[in-house]
Tab-separated table of C-alpha atoms in Angstrom:
chain	number	residue	atom	x	y	z
A	1	MET	CA	59.719	57.307	9.813
A	2	GLN	CA	57.962	60.289	11.303
A	3	THR	CA	54.946	61.974	9.806
A	4	ALA	CA	52.865	64.861	11.032
A	5	CYS	CA	50.065	64.152	8.578
A	6	LEU	CA	46.852	62.173	8.950
A	7	PRO	CA	45.721	59.264	6.739
A	8	ALA	CA	43.711	60.368	3.718
A	9	GLY	CA	40.149	61.073	4.738
A	10	GLY	CA	41.132	62.030	8.288
A	11	ALA	CA	39.887	65.219	9.852
A	12	VAL	CA	42.324	68.091	9.546
A	13	ARG	CA	41.781	71.796	9.058
A	14	ALA	CA	43.963	74.616	7.817
A	15	ALA	CA	43.633	78.342	7.499
A	16	GLU	CA	43.683	80.326	4.274
A	17	GLN	CA	46.559	82.790	4.502
A	18	THR	CA	48.082	85.117	1.972
A	19	VAL	CA	51.864	85.264	2.010
A	20	SER	CA	54.240	87.256	-0.140
A	21	PRO	CA	57.527	86.141	-1.731
A	22	VAL	CA	60.524	86.846	0.465
A	23	MET	CA	64.116	87.183	-0.703
A	24	ALA	CA	65.461	86.651	2.815
A	25	VAL	CA	64.077	85.124	5.997
A	26	ASN	CA	62.217	87.708	8.066
A	27	LYS	CA	63.288	87.541	11.725
A	28	SER	CA	59.654	87.858	12.839
A	29	ALA	CA	58.541	84.891	10.695
A	30	PRO	CA	58.400	81.294	11.990
A	31	LEU	CA	61.731	79.476	11.879
A	32	MET	CA	60.346	76.189	10.570
A	33	ASN	CA	59.842	74.960	7.018
A	34	THR	CA	56.160	74.175	6.583
A	35	VAL	CA	53.800	72.138	4.392
A	36	GLY	CA	52.754	74.159	1.335
A	37	SER	CA	55.806	76.458	1.370
A	38	LEU	CA	57.415	77.409	-1.940
A	39	GLN	CA	61.213	77.230	-1.905
A	40	ARG	CA	64.477	77.302	-3.812
A	41	TYR	CA	67.218	74.838	-2.797
A	42	ILE	CA	70.930	75.530	-3.038
A	43	HIS	CA	73.651	72.874	-2.962
A	44	ILE	CA	76.205	73.327	-0.164
A	45	LYS	CA	79.318	71.935	-1.874
A	46	HIS	CA	78.510	73.839	-5.098
A	47	PRO	CA	77.018	76.973	-3.512
A	48	ARG	CA	76.097	78.693	-6.764
A	49	ARG	CA	74.039	75.712	-7.889
A	50	VAL	CA	70.278	75.653	-7.401
A	51	LEU	CA	67.923	72.745	-8.043
A	52	ILE	CA	66.044	73.430	-11.290
A	53	LEU	CA	63.824	71.665	-13.834
A	54	LYS	CA	64.670	71.973	-17.529
A	55	ARG	CA	63.036	70.482	-20.605
A	56	SER	CA	65.434	68.399	-22.697
A	57	GLY	CA	63.369	65.671	-24.328
A	58	GLN	CA	62.301	64.481	-20.863
A	59	GLN	CA	61.925	66.366	-17.611
A	60	SER	CA	65.508	66.715	-16.368
A	61	VAL	CA	66.384	67.889	-12.874
A	62	THR	CA	69.729	69.703	-12.922
A	63	GLY	CA	71.884	72.097	-10.916
A	64	VAL	CA	72.480	75.490	-12.506
A	65	ASP	CA	74.160	78.783	-11.654
A	66	LEU	CA	71.926	80.944	-9.492
A	67	ALA	CA	68.799	81.534	-11.548
A	68	ASP	CA	65.972	83.852	-10.574
A	69	ASP	CA	63.115	82.258	-12.480
A	70	ALA	CA	60.112	80.022	-11.889
A	71	ASN	CA	62.007	76.878	-12.913
A	72	SER	CA	63.887	76.919	-9.595
A	73	TYR	CA	60.876	76.984	-7.250
A	74	TRP	CA	59.544	73.832	-5.542
A	75	ARG	CA	56.616	73.283	-3.163
A	76	ILE	CA	56.679	71.033	-0.075
A	77	ARG	CA	53.729	68.614	0.024
A	78	GLY	CA	52.632	65.573	1.991
A	79	LYS	CA	52.754	61.920	0.919
A	80	PRO	CA	50.103	60.750	-1.587
A	81	ASP	CA	48.143	58.843	1.094
A	82	LYS	CA	48.308	61.575	3.743
A	83	VAL	CA	46.393	64.775	4.389
A	84	CYS	CA	48.644	67.554	5.665
A	85	GLN	CA	47.700	70.886	7.148
A	86	ARG	CA	49.022	73.860	5.212
A	87	GLY	CA	51.524	75.697	7.345
A	88	GLU	CA	52.296	72.671	9.504
A	89	PRO	CA	56.012	72.463	10.467
A	90	ILE	CA	57.961	69.638	8.810
A	91	ARG	CA	59.596	67.192	11.224
A	92	CYS	CA	63.071	65.797	10.690
A	93	GLY	CA	62.588	62.348	9.166
A	94	GLN	CA	59.157	63.234	7.755
A	95	ALA	CA	58.167	61.875	4.341
A	96	ILE	CA	57.278	64.581	1.815
A	97	ARG	CA	56.861	65.253	-1.880
A	98	ILE	CA	58.794	68.086	-3.563
A	99	THR	CA	56.693	69.437	-6.433
A	100	HIS	CA	57.950	71.741	-9.180
A	101	MET	CA	55.886	74.925	-9.124
A	102	LYS	CA	55.761	75.627	-12.843
A	103	THR	CA	55.100	72.113	-14.200
A	104	GLY	CA	53.354	70.348	-11.307
A	105	ARG	CA	55.784	67.427	-11.585
A	106	ASN	CA	57.309	65.756	-8.527
A	107	LEU	CA	60.970	65.158	-7.727
A	108	HIS	CA	61.321	61.461	-8.584
A	109	SER	CA	63.895	58.673	-8.689
A	110	HIS	CA	63.969	55.043	-9.829
A	111	HIS	CA	66.367	52.168	-10.501
A	112	PHE	CA	67.874	53.562	-13.699
A	113	SER	CA	71.401	54.881	-14.128
A	114	SER	CA	71.996	58.576	-14.652
A	115	PRO	CA	73.618	59.439	-18.009
A	116	LEU	CA	76.821	61.123	-16.788
A	117	SER	CA	77.863	59.708	-13.413
A	118	ASN	CA	76.126	56.315	-13.596
A	119	HIS	CA	74.536	56.984	-10.217
A	120	GLN	CA	70.747	56.678	-9.836
A	121	GLU	CA	68.706	58.895	-12.122
A	122	VAL	CA	66.644	61.755	-10.669
A	123	SER	CA	63.878	63.236	-12.796
A	124	ALA	CA	60.473	64.902	-12.516
A	125	PHE	CA	57.311	62.821	-12.790
A	126	GLY	CA	53.545	63.088	-12.644
A	127	GLU	CA	50.805	65.453	-13.757
A	128	ASN	CA	49.254	68.223	-11.682
A	129	GLY	CA	51.196	67.097	-8.633
A	130	GLU	CA	50.098	63.451	-8.816
A	131	GLY	CA	52.694	60.778	-9.561
A	132	ASP	CA	53.485	57.582	-7.648
A	133	TYR	CA	55.277	56.180	-4.591
A	134	LEU	CA	58.670	56.943	-6.177
A	135	ASP	CA	58.034	60.664	-5.609
A	136	VAL	CA	58.440	60.397	-1.816
A	137	TRP	CA	61.538	61.713	-0.009
A	138	SER	CA	62.342	62.151	3.669
A	139	VAL	CA	64.046	65.193	5.171
A	140	GLN	CA	67.233	64.218	7.036
A	141	CYS	CA	68.073	66.769	9.733
A	142	SER	CA	69.261	66.619	13.336
A	143	ALA	CA	66.645	68.450	15.425
A	144	THR	CA	62.922	67.862	15.917
A	145	TYR	CA	61.810	70.127	13.075
A	146	TRP	CA	63.320	71.215	9.764
A	147	GLU	CA	64.358	74.807	10.414
A	148	ARG	CA	64.850	77.276	7.593
A	149	ASP	CA	68.595	77.681	8.107
A	150	ASP	CA	69.259	73.931	8.435
A	151	VAL	CA	71.603	72.069	6.115
A	152	VAL	CA	69.720	68.869	5.243
A	153	ARG	CA	69.729	65.773	3.102
A	154	PHE	CA	66.807	64.427	1.073
A	155	LYS	CA	66.615	60.614	1.166
A	156	HIS	CA	64.508	58.750	-1.375
A	157	ASP	CA	62.080	56.524	0.508
A	158	ALA	CA	61.767	53.666	-1.975
A	159	THR	CA	65.412	53.245	-3.030
A	160	GLU	CA	67.235	54.893	-0.093
A	161	VAL	CA	69.530	57.082	-2.208
A	162	PHE	CA	70.380	60.688	-1.327
A	163	LEU	CA	69.729	63.646	-3.631
A	164	SER	CA	73.224	64.645	-4.773
A	165	VAL	CA	75.418	66.725	-7.092
A	166	THR	CA	79.011	65.669	-7.795
A	167	GLY	CA	79.976	68.068	-10.590
A	168	GLU	CA	79.348	66.295	-13.919
A	169	GLN	CA	78.177	68.809	-16.545
A	170	TYR	CA	75.888	68.318	-19.523
A	171	GLY	CA	76.613	69.358	-23.090
A	172	GLN	CA	74.022	70.699	-25.522
A	173	PRO	CA	71.152	71.524	-25.275
A	174	ILE	CA	71.676	72.227	-21.538
A	175	ARG	CA	75.393	72.967	-21.581
A	176	GLY	CA	76.940	73.826	-18.220
A	177	GLN	CA	74.132	72.428	-16.105
A	178	ARG	CA	75.226	69.839	-13.556
A	179	GLU	CA	73.686	66.424	-13.194
A	180	VAL	CA	71.503	65.834	-10.126
A	181	HIS	CA	71.344	62.162	-9.144
A	182	GLY	CA	70.891	59.744	-6.258
A	183	MET	CA	73.860	58.348	-4.299
A	184	PRO	CA	73.637	55.326	-1.975
A	185	SER	CA	75.740	56.853	0.807
A	186	SER	CA	75.476	60.047	2.825
A	187	ASN	CA	78.429	62.354	2.132
A	188	GLN	CA	79.385	65.955	1.359
A	189	HIS	CA	77.726	65.747	-2.079
A	190	ASN	CA	74.172	65.528	-0.705
A	191	TYR	CA	73.833	68.571	1.528
A	192	TRP	CA	71.124	71.117	0.628
A	193	LYS	CA	69.766	74.313	2.128
A	194	VAL	CA	66.720	76.500	1.544
A	195	MET	CA	67.929	79.623	-0.231
A	196	GLU	CA	64.684	81.623	-0.148
A	197	GLY	CA	60.979	81.107	-0.578
A	198	VAL	CA	57.366	81.841	0.152
A	199	PHE	CA	56.680	80.365	3.581
A	200	ILE	CA	53.161	79.306	4.583
A	201	GLN	CA	52.630	80.287	8.200
A	202	PRO	CA	50.971	78.041	10.793
A	203	SER	CA	47.438	79.066	11.735
A	204	SER	CA	45.885	79.219	15.193
A	205	ASP	CA	42.412	79.637	13.694
A	206	PRO	CA	41.839	76.700	11.318
A	207	VAL	CA	38.944	77.041	8.893
A	208	ARG	CA	39.272	74.340	6.253
A	209	HIS	CA	41.539	71.541	5.018
A	210	ASP	CA	43.726	71.005	1.985
A	211	GLU	CA	44.999	67.730	0.584
A	212	LEU	CA	48.530	68.563	-0.411
């Protein structure tokens, strides 16, 4: 598995940069997805479905019709034991955490069955961005770096399932939302793409470091 991050405690520096939300990729902006970027993910087979976090007793990760609210934004971060430079391009195969912007919980999976499809459950876990080793996913893409227009898969490091949507819909209190779960095989149900986001740009003048 590839990683562009250093072990915790290693020397790494990153620049403070202010970026604005973008509704479409600017042609002058870098083409890579980067550490610290804030993004919305859309499912390829169900193209009106975005990855979202909803409260329903526990923190449920679901797919909903295109929603323009804070519940559909996620931040790319490094592994718990790594220090990553903000704005650093993400390599294909790199291990990352995907953290919900509004709640600070991480995309998470474990060996429990999901309620509708009986695949592996996907939920949100942790406090203030800190959870456990079951929050780590790797980006599956075909080039050297994860580019913004790439169609990718997210593979769970610990259990090796793929983040997927197959169409099962919940009833009340989250009627119409589709179950997001983990599947053991790569197939058409686990393709995702960045829809839009706030992209942290790489710096050529590093001034400090962040532990993401």
